[in-house]
Amino acid sequence: IINTQYPLLTRVRELGLLEQTAELGLLSKLEKQGLTLQKAEELLPLLEDLGLLSLVANNQQLLINGLAPVAVEGAPLLLPLVAGALDIGPAAFYLGAAGAAGLDAYLFASGAEVPFIGLSAGAVLGLLLVPLSVVLAVVGGAIGNLKN
C-alpha cells in the first residue's frame, strides 16, 4: 500500500464529503465558535515556527497513504458527530475526552481481556483511547480559546 498512492480526491468525491460538510454547516459552525479564515491565516506562522508545516511537507506520501484513508473513510460517520459537538461547544469535546479516558480506565479496572489473544483490553484499546482523549481535550481547549 505504501508504493501506490491512495486516491484521496477521488474518494472524497465518491463519498460526497464536501456536500455533507456543506449540508451539516460545519464551516458556519466553526465560524460561530470563533475560527474565521482570518484567524486560521494568523495560525500559519505559529505552525511554521513549531515545524509542523515542514513536517507535513516532508512526509506527504506517508500521510496520504497512512492517515488519509483512515480520515476519509471514517469521515461520513464522524462529520455528523463533529457538527453536533460544534453546536454544543468546547464542553462536548471535553466530555468526549473524559468518556474515552473513563472507558480506558474502566477496561483496566475490570481486567477485561481481548478474546483469543489474552491481552488486557485496557492496554490494547488504550493505544486508541488515550491519544483520542488527548486530541479531544486539546480541540476543546483550542475552541474555547478561539473566542478570546
PDB file of C-alpha atoms in Angstrom:
ATOM      1  CA  ILE A   1       0.000   0.000   0.000  1.00  0.00           C
ATOM      2  CA  ILE A   2       2.971   2.332   0.525  1.00  0.00           C
ATOM      3  CA  ASN A   3       4.122   2.157  -3.106  1.00  0.00           C
ATOM      4  CA  THR A   4       0.664   3.011  -4.513  1.00  0.00           C
ATOM      5  CA  GLN A   5      -0.969   6.322  -3.767  1.00  0.00           C
ATOM      6  CA  TYR A   6      -4.353   6.459  -2.040  1.00  0.00           C
ATOM      7  CA  PRO A   7      -6.862   8.150  -4.390  1.00  0.00           C
ATOM      8  CA  LEU A   8      -7.637  10.929  -1.914  1.00  0.00           C
ATOM      9  CA  LEU A   9      -9.615  13.341  -4.092  1.00  0.00           C
ATOM     10  CA  THR A  10     -11.463  10.533  -5.861  1.00  0.00           C
ATOM     11  CA  ARG A  11     -12.620   9.046  -2.552  1.00  0.00           C
ATOM     12  CA  VAL A  12     -13.648  12.466  -1.198  1.00  0.00           C
ATOM     13  CA  ARG A  13     -15.796  12.951  -4.303  1.00  0.00           C
ATOM     14  CA  GLU A  14     -17.211   9.393  -4.214  1.00  0.00           C
ATOM     15  CA  LEU A  15     -18.180   9.678  -0.559  1.00  0.00           C
ATOM     16  CA  GLY A  16     -19.707  13.138  -1.057  1.00  0.00           C
ATOM     17  CA  LEU A  17     -17.728  14.626   1.816  1.00  0.00           C
ATOM     18  CA  LEU A  18     -17.857  18.192   0.524  1.00  0.00           C
ATOM     19  CA  GLU A  19     -21.636  18.015   0.107  1.00  0.00           C
ATOM     20  CA  GLN A  20     -22.023  16.509   3.574  1.00  0.00           C
ATOM     21  CA  THR A  21     -19.804  19.231   5.051  1.00  0.00           C
ATOM     22  CA  ALA A  22     -21.992  21.891   3.423  1.00  0.00           C
ATOM     23  CA  GLU A  23     -25.266  20.213   4.449  1.00  0.00           C
ATOM     24  CA  LEU A  24     -24.140  19.966   8.066  1.00  0.00           C
ATOM     25  CA  GLY A  25     -22.995  23.601   8.050  1.00  0.00           C
ATOM     26  CA  LEU A  26     -19.603  22.750   9.515  1.00  0.00           C
ATOM     27  CA  LEU A  27     -17.873  25.880   8.274  1.00  0.00           C
ATOM     28  CA  SER A  28     -20.534  28.197   9.682  1.00  0.00           C
ATOM     29  CA  LYS A  29     -20.425  26.283  12.979  1.00  0.00           C
ATOM     30  CA  LEU A  30     -16.655  26.733  13.104  1.00  0.00           C
ATOM     31  CA  GLU A  31     -17.119  30.461  12.448  1.00  0.00           C
ATOM     32  CA  LYS A  32     -19.713  30.599  15.209  1.00  0.00           C
ATOM     33  CA  GLN A  33     -17.125  29.070  17.547  1.00  0.00           C
ATOM     34  CA  GLY A  34     -14.611  31.738  16.523  1.00  0.00           C
ATOM     35  CA  LEU A  35     -12.499  30.055  13.829  1.00  0.00           C
ATOM     36  CA  THR A  36     -12.613  32.507  10.944  1.00  0.00           C
ATOM     37  CA  LEU A  37     -10.479  32.404   7.829  1.00  0.00           C
ATOM     38  CA  GLN A  38      -8.504  35.363   9.172  1.00  0.00           C
ATOM     39  CA  LYS A  39      -7.806  33.544  12.439  1.00  0.00           C
ATOM     40  CA  ALA A  40      -6.748  30.397  10.557  1.00  0.00           C
ATOM     41  CA  GLU A  41      -4.364  32.519   8.486  1.00  0.00           C
ATOM     42  CA  GLU A  42      -2.900  34.005  11.678  1.00  0.00           C
ATOM     43  CA  LEU A  43      -2.122  30.487  12.927  1.00  0.00           C
ATOM     44  CA  LEU A  44       0.091  29.609   9.938  1.00  0.00           C
ATOM     45  CA  PRO A  45       3.238  31.393  11.233  1.00  0.00           C
ATOM     46  CA  LEU A  46       2.816  29.657  14.599  1.00  0.00           C
ATOM     47  CA  LEU A  47       2.517  26.274  12.879  1.00  0.00           C
ATOM     48  CA  GLU A  48       5.637  27.051  10.853  1.00  0.00           C
ATOM     49  CA  ASP A  49       7.553  28.102  13.981  1.00  0.00           C
ATOM     50  CA  LEU A  50       6.607  24.781  15.594  1.00  0.00           C
ATOM     51  CA  GLY A  51       7.882  22.980  12.493  1.00  0.00           C
ATOM     52  CA  LEU A  52       4.542  21.346  11.746  1.00  0.00           C
ATOM     53  CA  LEU A  53       4.187  22.659   8.197  1.00  0.00           C
ATOM     54  CA  SER A  54       7.629  21.406   7.174  1.00  0.00           C
ATOM     55  CA  LEU A  55       6.933  18.090   8.935  1.00  0.00           C
ATOM     56  CA  VAL A  56       3.795  17.649   6.832  1.00  0.00           C
ATOM     57  CA  ALA A  57       5.599  18.731   3.663  1.00  0.00           C
ATOM     58  CA  ASN A  58       8.417  16.241   4.250  1.00  0.00           C
ATOM     59  CA  ASN A  59       6.047  13.343   4.948  1.00  0.00           C
ATOM     60  CA  GLN A  60       3.362  13.836   2.314  1.00  0.00           C
ATOM     61  CA  GLN A  61       3.432  10.306   0.933  1.00  0.00           C
ATOM     62  CA  LEU A  62       3.237   8.737   4.376  1.00  0.00           C
ATOM     63  CA  LEU A  63       0.333  10.987   5.360  1.00  0.00           C
ATOM     64  CA  ILE A  64      -1.569  10.374   2.118  1.00  0.00           C
ATOM     65  CA  ASN A  65      -1.183   6.599   2.325  1.00  0.00           C
ATOM     66  CA  GLY A  66      -1.278   6.208   6.120  1.00  0.00           C
ATOM     67  CA  LEU A  67      -3.530   8.853   7.640  1.00  0.00           C
ATOM     68  CA  ALA A  68      -5.742   9.935   4.750  1.00  0.00           C
ATOM     69  CA  PRO A  69      -7.508   6.570   4.269  1.00  0.00           C
ATOM     70  CA  VAL A  70      -8.480   6.457   7.943  1.00  0.00           C
ATOM     71  CA  ALA A  71      -9.658  10.076   7.944  1.00  0.00           C
ATOM     72  CA  VAL A  72     -11.508   9.981   4.623  1.00  0.00           C
ATOM     73  CA  GLU A  73     -13.171   6.577   5.029  1.00  0.00           C
ATOM     74  CA  GLY A  74     -14.268   7.420   8.583  1.00  0.00           C
ATOM     75  CA  ALA A  75     -15.463  10.923   7.714  1.00  0.00           C
ATOM     76  CA  PRO A  76     -19.072  10.010   6.759  1.00  0.00           C
ATOM     77  CA  LEU A  77     -19.566   8.699  10.305  1.00  0.00           C
ATOM     78  CA  LEU A  78     -17.552  11.392  12.073  1.00  0.00           C
ATOM     79  CA  LEU A  79     -18.818  14.537  10.325  1.00  0.00           C
ATOM     80  CA  PRO A  80     -22.285  14.456  11.985  1.00  0.00           C
ATOM     81  CA  LEU A  81     -20.635  13.882  15.383  1.00  0.00           C
ATOM     82  CA  VAL A  82     -18.275  16.813  14.859  1.00  0.00           C
ATOM     83  CA  ALA A  83     -21.164  19.014  13.700  1.00  0.00           C
ATOM     84  CA  GLY A  84     -23.143  18.154  16.828  1.00  0.00           C
ATOM     85  CA  ALA A  85     -20.147  18.781  19.053  1.00  0.00           C
ATOM     86  CA  LEU A  86     -19.542  22.150  17.401  1.00  0.00           C
ATOM     87  CA  ASP A  87     -23.160  23.100  18.105  1.00  0.00           C
ATOM     88  CA  ILE A  88     -22.563  22.441  21.797  1.00  0.00           C
ATOM     89  CA  GLY A  89     -19.082  23.946  22.009  1.00  0.00           C
ATOM     90  CA  PRO A  90     -15.918  23.030  23.931  1.00  0.00           C
ATOM     91  CA  ALA A  91     -17.850  21.129  26.610  1.00  0.00           C
ATOM     92  CA  ALA A  92     -18.762  18.419  24.085  1.00  0.00           C
ATOM     93  CA  PHE A  93     -15.102  17.823  23.273  1.00  0.00           C
ATOM     94  CA  TYR A  94     -14.178  17.756  26.976  1.00  0.00           C
ATOM     95  CA  LEU A  95     -16.977  15.251  27.586  1.00  0.00           C
ATOM     96  CA  GLY A  96     -15.696  13.089  24.718  1.00  0.00           C
ATOM     97  CA  ALA A  97     -12.182  13.219  26.182  1.00  0.00           C
ATOM     98  CA  ALA A  98     -13.460  12.256  29.621  1.00  0.00           C
ATOM     99  CA  GLY A  99     -15.540   9.458  28.128  1.00  0.00           C
ATOM    100  CA  ALA A 100     -12.612   7.973  26.213  1.00  0.00           C
ATOM    101  CA  ALA A 101     -10.295   8.193  29.232  1.00  0.00           C
ATOM    102  CA  GLY A 102     -13.006   6.814  31.507  1.00  0.00           C
ATOM    103  CA  LEU A 103     -13.646   3.865  29.212  1.00  0.00           C
ATOM    104  CA  ASP A 104      -9.956   3.014  29.194  1.00  0.00           C
ATOM    105  CA  ALA A 105      -9.800   3.285  32.986  1.00  0.00           C
ATOM    106  CA  TYR A 106     -12.853   1.027  33.270  1.00  0.00           C
ATOM    107  CA  LEU A 107     -11.297  -1.565  30.964  1.00  0.00           C
ATOM    108  CA  PHE A 108      -8.156  -1.615  33.109  1.00  0.00           C
ATOM    109  CA  ALA A 109     -10.107  -1.777  36.379  1.00  0.00           C
ATOM    110  CA  SER A 110     -12.390  -4.563  35.172  1.00  0.00           C
ATOM    111  CA  GLY A 111      -9.487  -6.679  33.938  1.00  0.00           C
ATOM    112  CA  ALA A 112     -11.182  -7.204  30.576  1.00  0.00           C
ATOM    113  CA  GLU A 113      -9.136  -9.102  28.011  1.00  0.00           C
ATOM    114  CA  VAL A 114      -9.179  -9.148  24.230  1.00  0.00           C
ATOM    115  CA  PRO A 115     -10.592 -12.521  23.136  1.00  0.00           C
ATOM    116  CA  PHE A 116      -8.220 -15.018  21.531  1.00  0.00           C
ATOM    117  CA  ILE A 117      -5.099 -13.005  22.367  1.00  0.00           C
ATOM    118  CA  GLY A 118      -5.464 -12.684  26.106  1.00  0.00           C
ATOM    119  CA  LEU A 119      -4.030  -9.169  26.264  1.00  0.00           C
ATOM    120  CA  SER A 120      -5.525  -6.526  28.522  1.00  0.00           C
ATOM    121  CA  ALA A 121      -8.310  -4.667  26.728  1.00  0.00           C
ATOM    122  CA  GLY A 122      -7.314  -1.519  28.591  1.00  0.00           C
ATOM    123  CA  ALA A 123      -3.800  -1.701  27.172  1.00  0.00           C
ATOM    124  CA  VAL A 124      -4.844  -2.592  23.632  1.00  0.00           C
ATOM    125  CA  LEU A 125      -7.678  -0.080  23.336  1.00  0.00           C
ATOM    126  CA  GLY A 126      -5.626   2.429  25.299  1.00  0.00           C
ATOM    127  CA  LEU A 127      -3.451   2.772  22.205  1.00  0.00           C
ATOM    128  CA  LEU A 128      -6.511   4.390  20.606  1.00  0.00           C
ATOM    129  CA  LEU A 129      -8.436   5.805  23.567  1.00  0.00           C
ATOM    130  CA  VAL A 130      -5.609   7.699  25.283  1.00  0.00           C
ATOM    131  CA  PRO A 131      -4.492   9.637  22.172  1.00  0.00           C
ATOM    132  CA  LEU A 132      -8.161  10.224  21.303  1.00  0.00           C
ATOM    133  CA  SER A 133      -8.855  11.699  24.727  1.00  0.00           C
ATOM    134  CA  VAL A 134      -5.794  13.962  24.435  1.00  0.00           C
ATOM    135  CA  VAL A 135      -6.817  15.160  20.963  1.00  0.00           C
ATOM    136  CA  LEU A 136     -10.390  15.836  22.087  1.00  0.00           C
ATOM    137  CA  ALA A 137      -9.208  17.761  25.137  1.00  0.00           C
ATOM    138  CA  VAL A 138      -6.806  19.849  23.033  1.00  0.00           C
ATOM    139  CA  VAL A 139      -9.523  20.563  20.440  1.00  0.00           C
ATOM    140  CA  GLY A 140     -11.908  21.574  23.238  1.00  0.00           C
ATOM    141  CA  GLY A 141      -9.292  23.895  24.689  1.00  0.00           C
ATOM    142  CA  ALA A 142      -8.493  25.364  21.278  1.00  0.00           C
ATOM    143  CA  ILE A 143     -12.150  26.016  20.509  1.00  0.00           C
ATOM    144  CA  GLY A 144     -12.599  27.545  23.947  1.00  0.00           C
ATOM    145  CA  ASN A 145      -9.677  29.912  23.323  1.00  0.00           C
ATOM    146  CA  LEU A 146     -10.803  30.939  19.830  1.00  0.00           C
ATOM    147  CA  LYS A 147     -13.378  33.394  21.091  1.00  0.00           C
ATOM    148  CA  ASN A 148     -10.752  35.232  23.167  1.00  0.00           C
TER     149      ASN A 148
END
